[in-house]
Short mmCIF file of C-alpha atoms in Angstrom, two decimals:
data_model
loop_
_atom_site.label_atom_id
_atom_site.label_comp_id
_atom_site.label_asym_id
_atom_site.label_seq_id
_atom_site.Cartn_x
_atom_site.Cartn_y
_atom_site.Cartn_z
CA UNK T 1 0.00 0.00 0.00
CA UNK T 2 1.20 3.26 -0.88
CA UNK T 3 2.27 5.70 2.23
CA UNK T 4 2.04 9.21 1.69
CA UNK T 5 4.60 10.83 -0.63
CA UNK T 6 4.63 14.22 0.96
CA UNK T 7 5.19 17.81 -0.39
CA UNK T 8 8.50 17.31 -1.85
CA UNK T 9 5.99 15.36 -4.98
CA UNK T 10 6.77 18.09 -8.10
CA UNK T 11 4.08 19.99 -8.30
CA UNK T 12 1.86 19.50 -11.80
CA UNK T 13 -1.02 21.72 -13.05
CA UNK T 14 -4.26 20.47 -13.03
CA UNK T 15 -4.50 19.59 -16.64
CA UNK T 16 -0.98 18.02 -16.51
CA UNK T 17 -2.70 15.46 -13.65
CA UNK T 18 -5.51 15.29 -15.83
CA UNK T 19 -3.33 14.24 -18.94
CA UNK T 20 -1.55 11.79 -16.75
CA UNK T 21 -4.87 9.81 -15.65
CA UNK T 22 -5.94 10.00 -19.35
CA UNK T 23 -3.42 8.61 -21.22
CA UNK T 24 -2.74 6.02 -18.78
CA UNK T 25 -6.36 4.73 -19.70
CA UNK T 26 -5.76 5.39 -23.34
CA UNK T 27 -2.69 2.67 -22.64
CA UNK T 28 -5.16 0.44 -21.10
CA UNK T 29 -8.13 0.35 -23.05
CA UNK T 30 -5.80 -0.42 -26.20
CA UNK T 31 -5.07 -3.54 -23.98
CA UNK T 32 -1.52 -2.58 -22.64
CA UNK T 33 -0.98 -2.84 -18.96
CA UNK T 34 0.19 -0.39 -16.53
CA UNK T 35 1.33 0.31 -13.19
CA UNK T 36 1.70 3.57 -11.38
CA UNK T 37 5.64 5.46 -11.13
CA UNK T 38 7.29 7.32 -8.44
CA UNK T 39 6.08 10.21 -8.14
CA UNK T 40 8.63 13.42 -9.26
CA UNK T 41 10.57 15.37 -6.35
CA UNK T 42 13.41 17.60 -7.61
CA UNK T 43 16.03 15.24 -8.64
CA UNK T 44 14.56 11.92 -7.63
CA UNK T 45 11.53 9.81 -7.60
CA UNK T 46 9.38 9.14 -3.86
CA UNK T 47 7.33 6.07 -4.13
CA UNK T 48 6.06 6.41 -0.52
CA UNK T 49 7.37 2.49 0.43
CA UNK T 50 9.40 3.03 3.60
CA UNK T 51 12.89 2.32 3.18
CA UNK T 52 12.63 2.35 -0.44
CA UNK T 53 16.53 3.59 -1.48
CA UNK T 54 15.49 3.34 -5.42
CA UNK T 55 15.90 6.72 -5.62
CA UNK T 56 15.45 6.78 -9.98
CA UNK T 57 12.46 5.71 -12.32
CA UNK T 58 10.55 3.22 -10.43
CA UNK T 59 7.38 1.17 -10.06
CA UNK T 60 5.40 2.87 -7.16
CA UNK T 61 3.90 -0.69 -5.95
CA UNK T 62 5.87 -3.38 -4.69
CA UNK T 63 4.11 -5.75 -6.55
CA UNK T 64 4.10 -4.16 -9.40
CA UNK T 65 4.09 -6.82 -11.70
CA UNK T 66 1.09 -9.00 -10.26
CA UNK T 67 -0.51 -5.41 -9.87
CA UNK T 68 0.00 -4.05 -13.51
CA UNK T 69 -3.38 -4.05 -15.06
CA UNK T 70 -5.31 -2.99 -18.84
CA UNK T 71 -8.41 -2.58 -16.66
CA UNK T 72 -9.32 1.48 -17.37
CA UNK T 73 -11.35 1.56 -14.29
CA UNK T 74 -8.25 0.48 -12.02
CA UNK T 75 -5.73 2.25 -13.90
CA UNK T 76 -7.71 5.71 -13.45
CA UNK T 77 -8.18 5.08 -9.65
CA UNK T 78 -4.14 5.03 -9.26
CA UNK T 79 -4.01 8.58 -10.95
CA UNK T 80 -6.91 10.75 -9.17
CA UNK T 81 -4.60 11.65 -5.75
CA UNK T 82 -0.95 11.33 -7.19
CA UNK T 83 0.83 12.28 -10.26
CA UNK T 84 2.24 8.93 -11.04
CA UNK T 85 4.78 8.53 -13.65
CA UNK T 86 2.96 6.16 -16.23
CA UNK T 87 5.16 2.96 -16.87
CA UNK T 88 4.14 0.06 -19.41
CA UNK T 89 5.55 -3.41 -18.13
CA UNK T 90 7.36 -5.18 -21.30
CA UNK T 91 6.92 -8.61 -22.35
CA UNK T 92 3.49 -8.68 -22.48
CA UNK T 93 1.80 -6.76 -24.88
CA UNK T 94 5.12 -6.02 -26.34
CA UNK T 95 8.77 -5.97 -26.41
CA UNK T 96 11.11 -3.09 -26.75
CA UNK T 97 14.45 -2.53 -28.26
CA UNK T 98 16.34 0.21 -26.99
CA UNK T 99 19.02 1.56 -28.41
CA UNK T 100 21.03 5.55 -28.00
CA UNK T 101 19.47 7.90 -29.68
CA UNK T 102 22.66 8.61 -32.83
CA UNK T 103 21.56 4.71 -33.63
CA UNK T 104 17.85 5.40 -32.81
CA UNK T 105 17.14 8.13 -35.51
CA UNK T 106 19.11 5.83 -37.98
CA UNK T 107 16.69 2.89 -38.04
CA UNK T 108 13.75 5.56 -37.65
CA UNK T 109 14.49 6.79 -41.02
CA UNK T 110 15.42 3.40 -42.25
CA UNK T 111 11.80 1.74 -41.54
CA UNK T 112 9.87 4.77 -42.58
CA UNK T 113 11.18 3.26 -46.27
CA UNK T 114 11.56 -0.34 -45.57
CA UNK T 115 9.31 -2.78 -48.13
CA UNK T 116 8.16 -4.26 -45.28
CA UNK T 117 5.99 -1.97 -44.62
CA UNK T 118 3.89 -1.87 -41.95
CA UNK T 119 5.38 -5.13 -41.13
CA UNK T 120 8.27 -3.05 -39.32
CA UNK T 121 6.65 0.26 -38.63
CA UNK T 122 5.43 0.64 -35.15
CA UNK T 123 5.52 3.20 -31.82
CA UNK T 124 8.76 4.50 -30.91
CA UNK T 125 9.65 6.28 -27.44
CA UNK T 126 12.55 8.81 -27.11
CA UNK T 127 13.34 9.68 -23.38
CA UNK T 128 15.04 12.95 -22.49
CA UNK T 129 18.34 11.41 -21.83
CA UNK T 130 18.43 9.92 -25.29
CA UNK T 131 16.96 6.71 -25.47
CA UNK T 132 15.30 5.44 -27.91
CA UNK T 133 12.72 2.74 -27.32
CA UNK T 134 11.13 0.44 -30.62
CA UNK T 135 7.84 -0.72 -29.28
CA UNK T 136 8.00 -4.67 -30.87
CA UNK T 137 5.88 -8.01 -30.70
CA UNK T 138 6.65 -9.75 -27.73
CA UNK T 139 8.54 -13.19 -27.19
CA UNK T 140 11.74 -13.41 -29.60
CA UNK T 141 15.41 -13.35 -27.87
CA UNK T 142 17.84 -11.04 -29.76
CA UNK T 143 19.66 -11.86 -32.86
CA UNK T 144 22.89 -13.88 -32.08
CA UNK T 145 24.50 -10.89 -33.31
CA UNK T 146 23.35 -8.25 -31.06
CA UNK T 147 23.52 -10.77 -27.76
CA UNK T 148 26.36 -9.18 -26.45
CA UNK T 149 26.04 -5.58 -28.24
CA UNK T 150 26.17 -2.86 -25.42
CA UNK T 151 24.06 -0.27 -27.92
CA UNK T 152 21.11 -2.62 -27.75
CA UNK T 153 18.74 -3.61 -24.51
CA UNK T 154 16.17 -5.67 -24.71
CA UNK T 155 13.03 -5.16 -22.26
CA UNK T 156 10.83 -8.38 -21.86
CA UNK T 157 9.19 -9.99 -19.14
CA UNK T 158 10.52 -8.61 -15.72
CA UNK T 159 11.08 -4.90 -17.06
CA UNK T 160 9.41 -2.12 -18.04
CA UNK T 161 9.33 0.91 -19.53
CA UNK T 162 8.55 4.75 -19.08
CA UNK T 163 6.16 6.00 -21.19
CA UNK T 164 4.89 9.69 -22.38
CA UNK T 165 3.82 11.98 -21.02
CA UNK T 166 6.01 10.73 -18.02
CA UNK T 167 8.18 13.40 -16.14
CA UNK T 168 11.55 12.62 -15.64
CA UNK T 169 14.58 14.95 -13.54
CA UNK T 170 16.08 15.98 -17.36
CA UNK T 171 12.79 16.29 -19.23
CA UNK T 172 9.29 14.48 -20.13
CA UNK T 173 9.29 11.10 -21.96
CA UNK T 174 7.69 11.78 -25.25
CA UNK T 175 6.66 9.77 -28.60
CA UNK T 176 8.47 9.84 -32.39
CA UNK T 177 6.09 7.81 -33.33
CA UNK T 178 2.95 7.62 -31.04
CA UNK T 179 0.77 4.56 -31.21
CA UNK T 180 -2.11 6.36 -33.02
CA UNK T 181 0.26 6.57 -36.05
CA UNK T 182 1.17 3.52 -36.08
CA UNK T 183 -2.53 2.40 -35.52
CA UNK T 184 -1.48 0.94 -32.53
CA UNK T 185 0.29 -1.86 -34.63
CA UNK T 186 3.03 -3.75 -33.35
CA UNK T 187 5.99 -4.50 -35.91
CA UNK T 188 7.79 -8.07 -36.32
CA UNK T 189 10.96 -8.18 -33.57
CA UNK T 190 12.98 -9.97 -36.24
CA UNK T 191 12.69 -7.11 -38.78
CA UNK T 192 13.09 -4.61 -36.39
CA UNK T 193 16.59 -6.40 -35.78
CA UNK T 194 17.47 -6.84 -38.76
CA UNK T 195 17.50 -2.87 -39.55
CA UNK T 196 19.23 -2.23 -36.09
CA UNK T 197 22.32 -4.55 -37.48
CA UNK T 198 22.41 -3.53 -40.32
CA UNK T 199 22.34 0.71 -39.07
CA UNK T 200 25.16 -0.43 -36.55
CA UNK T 201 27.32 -2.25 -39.32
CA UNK T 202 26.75 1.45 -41.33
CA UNK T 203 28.57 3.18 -38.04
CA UNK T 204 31.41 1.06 -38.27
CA UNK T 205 30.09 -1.32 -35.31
CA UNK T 206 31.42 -5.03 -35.48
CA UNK T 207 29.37 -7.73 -34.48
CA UNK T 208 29.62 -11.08 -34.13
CA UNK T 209 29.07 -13.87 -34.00
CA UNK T 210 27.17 -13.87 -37.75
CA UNK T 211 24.43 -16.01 -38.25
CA UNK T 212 25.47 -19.27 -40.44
CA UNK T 213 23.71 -19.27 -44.21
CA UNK T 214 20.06 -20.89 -43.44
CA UNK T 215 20.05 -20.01 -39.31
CA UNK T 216 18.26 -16.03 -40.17
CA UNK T 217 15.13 -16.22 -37.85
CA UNK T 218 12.11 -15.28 -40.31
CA UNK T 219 9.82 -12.97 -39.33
CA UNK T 220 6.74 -14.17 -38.11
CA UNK T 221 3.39 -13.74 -39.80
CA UNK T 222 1.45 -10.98 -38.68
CA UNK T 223 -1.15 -10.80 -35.79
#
């Protein structure tokens, strides 16, 4: 159970709290699940757990995971006394590939013209420190090739995610490419991949080991 967060919580305008609440039912009613942030204070997040020492981004609830929920009616009732940061637990509805943002951009531009299509167009998250975050089907590992790659995470079960209009100390999480453009379509993980090795091979990045002829995973058919 939450304690109480105190008056160190950064203070948000009405229609900022509003917004919060809102789009973390938007997020919900589309079927993604979500659990309630640390709230904002200064330079660090308050979660009102005692003895919490996270002291970054974090899930407000303990149990975050069990708690998460796509139920609008639950996910509104977190939001009406606290301006919880809004954070999407991954491998569930959906993967995500993160990646720095120099990399990011590259395979932004490369799937806006890939002949896949939709097949590898999807939401994409850019944090204010940088990151950016591919919003991809869930359930497939990472290329051999980008295993051990320290320019690519992969968030799956376990993790999660912050998403817009979140607050964080350097800025607010936003969207460059929010789900309503991408018709809150999910592109293949594999293809997604495949355009992240081949935009870090273009910066000079080696990676290895290479898939033998015949091993490629194939993309999967569409949901």
């Amino acid at each position: 159970m939450l304690g109480n967060v105190g008056p160190r919580v950064a203070e948000l305008s009405p229609l900022e709290r509003v917004r919060l609440r809102r789009v973390a039912v938007r997020y919900a009613a589309h079927g993604w699940e979500v659990t309630p942030g640390a709230c904002l204070a200064r330079s660090r997040f308050v979660c009102g757990r005692a003895g919490c020492p996270t002291v970054g981004c974090h899930p407000a609830l303990e149990n975050w995971e069990l708690a998460a929920s796509a139920d609008p009616a639950r996910v509104a009732t977190w939001w009406r006394s606290r301006p919880h940061g809004v954070l999407l637990p991954t491998g569930r509805a959906f993967d995500v590939l993160e990646v720095p943002a120099h990399l990011g951009r590259r395979v932004l531009d490369a799937v806006q013209i890939h002949p896949a299509g939709t097949g590898v167009r999807g939401p994409v998250l850019v944090t204010p420190t940088g990151r950016w975050m591919f919003l991809v089907r869930p359930g497939d590992a990472l290329r051999p090739e980008l295993e051990h790659c320290f320019h690519v995470v992969r968030h799956g079960p376990g993790s999660w995610i912050p998403a817009p209009p979140t607050r964080l100390p350097e800025g607010t999480v936003r969207w460059a490419v929010a789900p309503e453009q991408a018709r809150w379509q999910l592109p293949d993980s594999y293809l997604v991949q495949n355009t992240l090795i081949e935009a870090l091979r273009a910066t000079g990045v080696t990676l290895t080991p290479d898939l033998l002829p015949g091993h490629l995973p194939l993309p999967r058919r569409g949901m």
